[in-house]
CSV table of C-alpha atoms (C1' of nucleotides) in Angstrom, one decimal:
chain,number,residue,atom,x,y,z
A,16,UNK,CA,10.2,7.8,-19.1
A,17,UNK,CA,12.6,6.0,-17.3
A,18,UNK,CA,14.9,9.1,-16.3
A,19,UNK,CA,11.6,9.9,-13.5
A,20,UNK,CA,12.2,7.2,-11.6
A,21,UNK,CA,16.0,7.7,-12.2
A,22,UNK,CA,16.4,10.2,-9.3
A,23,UNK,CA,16.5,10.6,-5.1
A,24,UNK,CA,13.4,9.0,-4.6
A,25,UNK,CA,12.2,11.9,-1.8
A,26,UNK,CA,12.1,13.8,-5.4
A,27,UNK,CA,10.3,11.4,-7.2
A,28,UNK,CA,7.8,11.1,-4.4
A,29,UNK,CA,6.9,15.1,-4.4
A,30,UNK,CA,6.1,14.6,-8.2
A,31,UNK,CA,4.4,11.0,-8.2
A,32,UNK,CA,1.7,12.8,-5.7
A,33,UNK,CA,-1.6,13.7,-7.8
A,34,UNK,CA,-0.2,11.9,-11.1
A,35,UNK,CA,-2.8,9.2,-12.2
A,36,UNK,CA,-1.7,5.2,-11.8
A,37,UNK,CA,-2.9,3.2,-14.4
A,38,UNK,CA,-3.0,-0.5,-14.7
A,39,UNK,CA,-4.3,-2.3,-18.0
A,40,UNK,CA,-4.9,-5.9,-18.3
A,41,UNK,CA,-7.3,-7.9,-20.9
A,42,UNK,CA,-8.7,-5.1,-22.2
A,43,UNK,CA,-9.8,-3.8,-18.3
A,44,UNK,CA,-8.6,-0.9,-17.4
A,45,UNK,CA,-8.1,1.0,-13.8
A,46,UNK,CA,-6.5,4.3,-12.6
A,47,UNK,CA,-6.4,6.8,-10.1
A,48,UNK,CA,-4.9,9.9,-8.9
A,49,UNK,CA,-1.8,8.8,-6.0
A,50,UNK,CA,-2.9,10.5,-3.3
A,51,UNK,CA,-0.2,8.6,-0.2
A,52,UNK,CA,2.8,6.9,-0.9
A,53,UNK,CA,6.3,6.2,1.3
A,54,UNK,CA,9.5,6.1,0.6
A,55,UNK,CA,11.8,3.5,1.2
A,56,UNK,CA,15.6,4.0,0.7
A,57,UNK,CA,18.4,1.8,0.9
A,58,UNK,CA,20.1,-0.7,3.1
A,59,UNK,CA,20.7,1.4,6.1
A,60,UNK,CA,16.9,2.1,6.3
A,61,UNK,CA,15.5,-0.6,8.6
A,62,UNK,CA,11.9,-0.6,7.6
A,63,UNK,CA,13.3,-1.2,3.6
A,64,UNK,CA,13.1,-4.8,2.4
A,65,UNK,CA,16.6,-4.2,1.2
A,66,UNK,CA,17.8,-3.6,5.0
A,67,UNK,CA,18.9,-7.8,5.1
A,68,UNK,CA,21.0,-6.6,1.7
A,69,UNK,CA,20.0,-8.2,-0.9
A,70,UNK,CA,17.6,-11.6,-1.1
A,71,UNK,CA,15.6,-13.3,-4.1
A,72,UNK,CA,12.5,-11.5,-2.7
A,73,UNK,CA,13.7,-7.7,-2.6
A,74,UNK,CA,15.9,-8.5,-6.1
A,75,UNK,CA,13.6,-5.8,-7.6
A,76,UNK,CA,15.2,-2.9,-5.4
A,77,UNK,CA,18.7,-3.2,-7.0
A,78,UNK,CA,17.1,-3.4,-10.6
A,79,UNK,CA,17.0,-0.7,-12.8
A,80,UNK,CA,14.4,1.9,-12.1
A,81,UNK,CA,11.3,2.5,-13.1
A,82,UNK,CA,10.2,-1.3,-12.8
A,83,UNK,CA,7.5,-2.5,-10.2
A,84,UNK,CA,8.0,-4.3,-6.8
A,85,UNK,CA,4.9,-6.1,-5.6
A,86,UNK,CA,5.2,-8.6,-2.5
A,87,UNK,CA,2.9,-10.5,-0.1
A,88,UNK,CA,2.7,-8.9,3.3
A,89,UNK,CA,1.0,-10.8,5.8
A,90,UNK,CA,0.0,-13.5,3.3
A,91,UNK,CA,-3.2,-11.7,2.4
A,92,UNK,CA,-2.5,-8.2,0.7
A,93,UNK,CA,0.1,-7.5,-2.3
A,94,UNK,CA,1.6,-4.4,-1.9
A,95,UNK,CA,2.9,-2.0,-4.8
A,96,UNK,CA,6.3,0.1,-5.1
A,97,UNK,CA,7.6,1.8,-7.6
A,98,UNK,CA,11.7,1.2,-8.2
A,99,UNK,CA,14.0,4.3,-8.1
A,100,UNK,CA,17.4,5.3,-8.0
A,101,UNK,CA,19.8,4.6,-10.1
A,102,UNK,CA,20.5,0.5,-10.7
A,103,UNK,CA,22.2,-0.8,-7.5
A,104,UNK,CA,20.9,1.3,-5.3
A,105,UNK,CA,18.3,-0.3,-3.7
A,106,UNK,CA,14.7,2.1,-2.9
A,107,UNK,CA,11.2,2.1,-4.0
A,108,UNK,CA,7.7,4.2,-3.3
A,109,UNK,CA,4.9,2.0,-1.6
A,110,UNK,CA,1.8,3.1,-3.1
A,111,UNK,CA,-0.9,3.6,-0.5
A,112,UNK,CA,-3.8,5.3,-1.7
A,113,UNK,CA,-5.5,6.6,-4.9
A,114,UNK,CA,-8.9,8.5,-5.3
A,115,UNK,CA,-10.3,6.5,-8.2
A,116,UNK,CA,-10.7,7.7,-11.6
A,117,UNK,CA,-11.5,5.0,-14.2
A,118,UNK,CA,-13.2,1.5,-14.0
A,119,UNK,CA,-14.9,2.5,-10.5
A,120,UNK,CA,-17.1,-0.2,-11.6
A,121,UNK,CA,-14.1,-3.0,-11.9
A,122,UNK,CA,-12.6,-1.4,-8.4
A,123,UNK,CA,-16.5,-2.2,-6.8
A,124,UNK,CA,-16.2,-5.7,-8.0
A,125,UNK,CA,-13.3,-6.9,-7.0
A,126,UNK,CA,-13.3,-5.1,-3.7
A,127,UNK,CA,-17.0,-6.1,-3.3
A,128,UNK,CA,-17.5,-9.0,-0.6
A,129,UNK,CA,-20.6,-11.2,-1.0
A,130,UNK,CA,-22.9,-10.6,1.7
A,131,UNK,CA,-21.1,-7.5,2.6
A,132,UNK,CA,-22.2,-4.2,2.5
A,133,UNK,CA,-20.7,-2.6,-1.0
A,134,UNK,CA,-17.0,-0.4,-0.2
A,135,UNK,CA,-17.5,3.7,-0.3
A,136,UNK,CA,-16.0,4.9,-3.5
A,137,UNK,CA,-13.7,6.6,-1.4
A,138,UNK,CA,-12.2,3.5,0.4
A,139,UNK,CA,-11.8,1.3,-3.1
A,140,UNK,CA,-8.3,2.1,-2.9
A,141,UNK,CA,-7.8,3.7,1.0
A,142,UNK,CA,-4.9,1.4,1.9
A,143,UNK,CA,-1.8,-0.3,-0.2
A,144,UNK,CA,-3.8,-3.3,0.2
A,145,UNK,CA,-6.7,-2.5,-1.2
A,146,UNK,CA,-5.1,-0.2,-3.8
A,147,UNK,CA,-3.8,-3.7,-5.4
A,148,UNK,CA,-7.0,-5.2,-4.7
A,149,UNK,CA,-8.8,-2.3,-6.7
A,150,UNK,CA,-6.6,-2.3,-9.5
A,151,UNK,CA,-6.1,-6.0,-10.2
A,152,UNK,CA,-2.3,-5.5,-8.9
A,153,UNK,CA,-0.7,-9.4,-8.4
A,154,UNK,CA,2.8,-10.7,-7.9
A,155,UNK,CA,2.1,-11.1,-12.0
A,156,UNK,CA,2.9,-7.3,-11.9
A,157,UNK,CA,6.1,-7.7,-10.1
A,158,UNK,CA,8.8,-6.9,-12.1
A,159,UNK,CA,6.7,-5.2,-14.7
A,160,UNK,CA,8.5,-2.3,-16.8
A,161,UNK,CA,6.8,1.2,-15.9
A,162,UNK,CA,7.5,2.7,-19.4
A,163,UNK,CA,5.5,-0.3,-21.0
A,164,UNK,CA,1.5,0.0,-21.1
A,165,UNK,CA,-0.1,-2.2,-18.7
A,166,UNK,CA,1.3,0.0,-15.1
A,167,UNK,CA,2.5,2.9,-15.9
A,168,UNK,CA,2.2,6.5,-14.4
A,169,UNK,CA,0.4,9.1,-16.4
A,170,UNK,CA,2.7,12.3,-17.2
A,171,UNK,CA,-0.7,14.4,-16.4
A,172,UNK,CA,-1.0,16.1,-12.7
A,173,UNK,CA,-4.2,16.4,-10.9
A,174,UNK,CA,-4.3,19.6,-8.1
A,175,UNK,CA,-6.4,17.3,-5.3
A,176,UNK,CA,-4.7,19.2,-2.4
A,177,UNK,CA,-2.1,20.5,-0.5
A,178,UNK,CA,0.5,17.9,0.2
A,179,UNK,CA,2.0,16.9,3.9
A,180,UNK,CA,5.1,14.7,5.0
A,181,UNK,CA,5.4,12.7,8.1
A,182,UNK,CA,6.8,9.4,9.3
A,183,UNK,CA,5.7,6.2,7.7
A,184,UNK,CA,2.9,4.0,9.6
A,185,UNK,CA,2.0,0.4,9.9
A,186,UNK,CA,5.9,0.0,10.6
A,187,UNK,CA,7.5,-0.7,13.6
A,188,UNK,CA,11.2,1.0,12.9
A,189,UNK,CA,12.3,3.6,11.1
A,190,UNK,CA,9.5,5.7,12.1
A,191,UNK,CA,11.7,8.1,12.8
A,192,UNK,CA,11.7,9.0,8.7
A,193,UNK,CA,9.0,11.9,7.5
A,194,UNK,CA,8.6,9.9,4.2
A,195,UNK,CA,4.8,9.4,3.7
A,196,UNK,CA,3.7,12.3,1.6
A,197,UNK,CA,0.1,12.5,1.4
A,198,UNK,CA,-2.6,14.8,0.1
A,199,UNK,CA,-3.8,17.2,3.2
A,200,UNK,CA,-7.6,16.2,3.7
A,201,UNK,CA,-8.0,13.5,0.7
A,202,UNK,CA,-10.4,11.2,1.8
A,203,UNK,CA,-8.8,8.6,0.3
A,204,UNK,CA,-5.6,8.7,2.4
A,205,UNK,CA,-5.0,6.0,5.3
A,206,UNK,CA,-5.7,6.9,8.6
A,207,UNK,CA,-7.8,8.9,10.8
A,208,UNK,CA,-10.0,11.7,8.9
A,209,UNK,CA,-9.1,14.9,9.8
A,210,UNK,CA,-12.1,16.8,8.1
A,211,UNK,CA,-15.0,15.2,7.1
A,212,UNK,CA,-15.9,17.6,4.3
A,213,UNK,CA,-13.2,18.6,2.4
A,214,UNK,CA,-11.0,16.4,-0.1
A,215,UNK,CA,-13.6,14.5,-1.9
A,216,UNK,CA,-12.5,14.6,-5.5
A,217,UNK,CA,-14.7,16.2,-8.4
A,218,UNK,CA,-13.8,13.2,-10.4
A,219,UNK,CA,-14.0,10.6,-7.3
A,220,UNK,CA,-18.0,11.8,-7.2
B,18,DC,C1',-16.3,7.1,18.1
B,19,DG,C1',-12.1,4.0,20.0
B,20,DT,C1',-9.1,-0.3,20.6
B,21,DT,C1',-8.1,-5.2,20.1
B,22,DC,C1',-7.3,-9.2,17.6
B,23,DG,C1',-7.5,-13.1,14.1
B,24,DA,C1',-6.6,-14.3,9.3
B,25,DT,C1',-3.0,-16.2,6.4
B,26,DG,C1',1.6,-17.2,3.4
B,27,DC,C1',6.1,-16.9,3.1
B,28,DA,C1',10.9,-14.8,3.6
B,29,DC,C1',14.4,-15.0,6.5
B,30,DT,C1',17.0,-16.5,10.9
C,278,DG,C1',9.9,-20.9,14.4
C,279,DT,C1',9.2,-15.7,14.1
C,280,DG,C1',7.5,-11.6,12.4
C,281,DC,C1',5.6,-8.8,9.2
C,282,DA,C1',5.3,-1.7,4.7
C,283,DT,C1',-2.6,-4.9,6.4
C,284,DC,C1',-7.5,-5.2,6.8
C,285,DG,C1',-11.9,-5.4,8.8
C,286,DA,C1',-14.8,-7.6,12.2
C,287,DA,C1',-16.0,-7.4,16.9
C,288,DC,C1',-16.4,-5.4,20.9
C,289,DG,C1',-16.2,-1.4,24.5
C,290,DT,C1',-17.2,3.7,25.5
DNA sequence: CGTTCGATGCACT
DNA sequence: GTGCATCGAACGT
């Protein structure tokens, strides 16, 4: 449904939290309920890849939405947005956390280090670094349609909390913006943990 | 618990 | 050449 993405993206991020992000490939497939994202809107935002105006890497953001924007940041993570606005106008939602739901198994693998001890279910996708990492997510996916059937977002909603706003992190301007939206108490969300035991997801054992 | 810091690739100036 | 929309190991308290 392209006509979700299609909208202010502060909208589309109060309805993305507690959907379920799925990514299919080779038969393998992952998903979890989006429990952090961030907003990221337009030239005049500093911390938005499309603050230079536009470049071959942050094309994606003037494309039409609903397609995916994945990048490299600090040569080591891909990171995940979701395109919205209407074509031209240049925004996307980072995806930062999930609270896994299927292929926990595939998630334990590929975030599993050898000689390391094996990642809390809870941390498999804690971070938009490791949410790609979890879910297979590669500059392959960049680009990739939304409304096709290997990265969509499911039109089903999962209650996993209250949600909060407040300014992005891990940037160093605009942090002036509320535009993280997270999940109040989700042990999956980034950051320090507020309660230690509420949050856990019936589905996230 | 907390903070610091190195890894690592590439877009952009 | 500079600086990241990060992560986790290593150390201090």
């Amino acid at each position: 449904m392209r006509a979700f993405y299609d909208r202010p993206t502060l909208e589309v991020v109060g309805d993305l939290i507690g959907k379920v992000l799925v990514h299919q490939r080779r038969g393998v497939r992952t998903s979890g309920v989006i429990v952090e994202v961030e907003a990221y809107i337009g030239e005049s935002d500093p911390a938005c890849h499309a603050a230079p105006g536009p470049t071959p890497r942050n094309q994606p953001l003037y494309g039409a939405p609903g397609h995916a924007y994945v990048y490299l940041n600090y040569g080591i993570h891909y990171l995940v947005n979701v395109v919205t606005e209407a074509h031209g106008s240049p925004a996307a939602i980072l995806i930062r956390a999930l609270g896994p739901l299927e292929g926990v198994d595939v998630m334990r693998r590929r975030r599993g280090r050898p000689g390391k001890p094996a990642v809390h279910d809870d941390d498999l996708c804690r971070g938009p670094g490791n949410v790609t990492r979890a879910m297979g997510i590669t500059l392959a996916e960049n680009r990739l349609d939304l409304t096709g059937d290997r990265l969509f977002v499911e039109d089903r909603r999962i209650d996993a909390g209250p949600i909060a706003w407040g300014p992005r992190v891990g940037i160093r301007v605009g942090t002036e913006q509320p535009w993280r939206a997270y999940v109040v108490g989700q042990r999956a969300v980034s950051g320090k943990r507020v309660d230690s035991s509420a949050g856990r997801l019936a589905t996230s054992r």
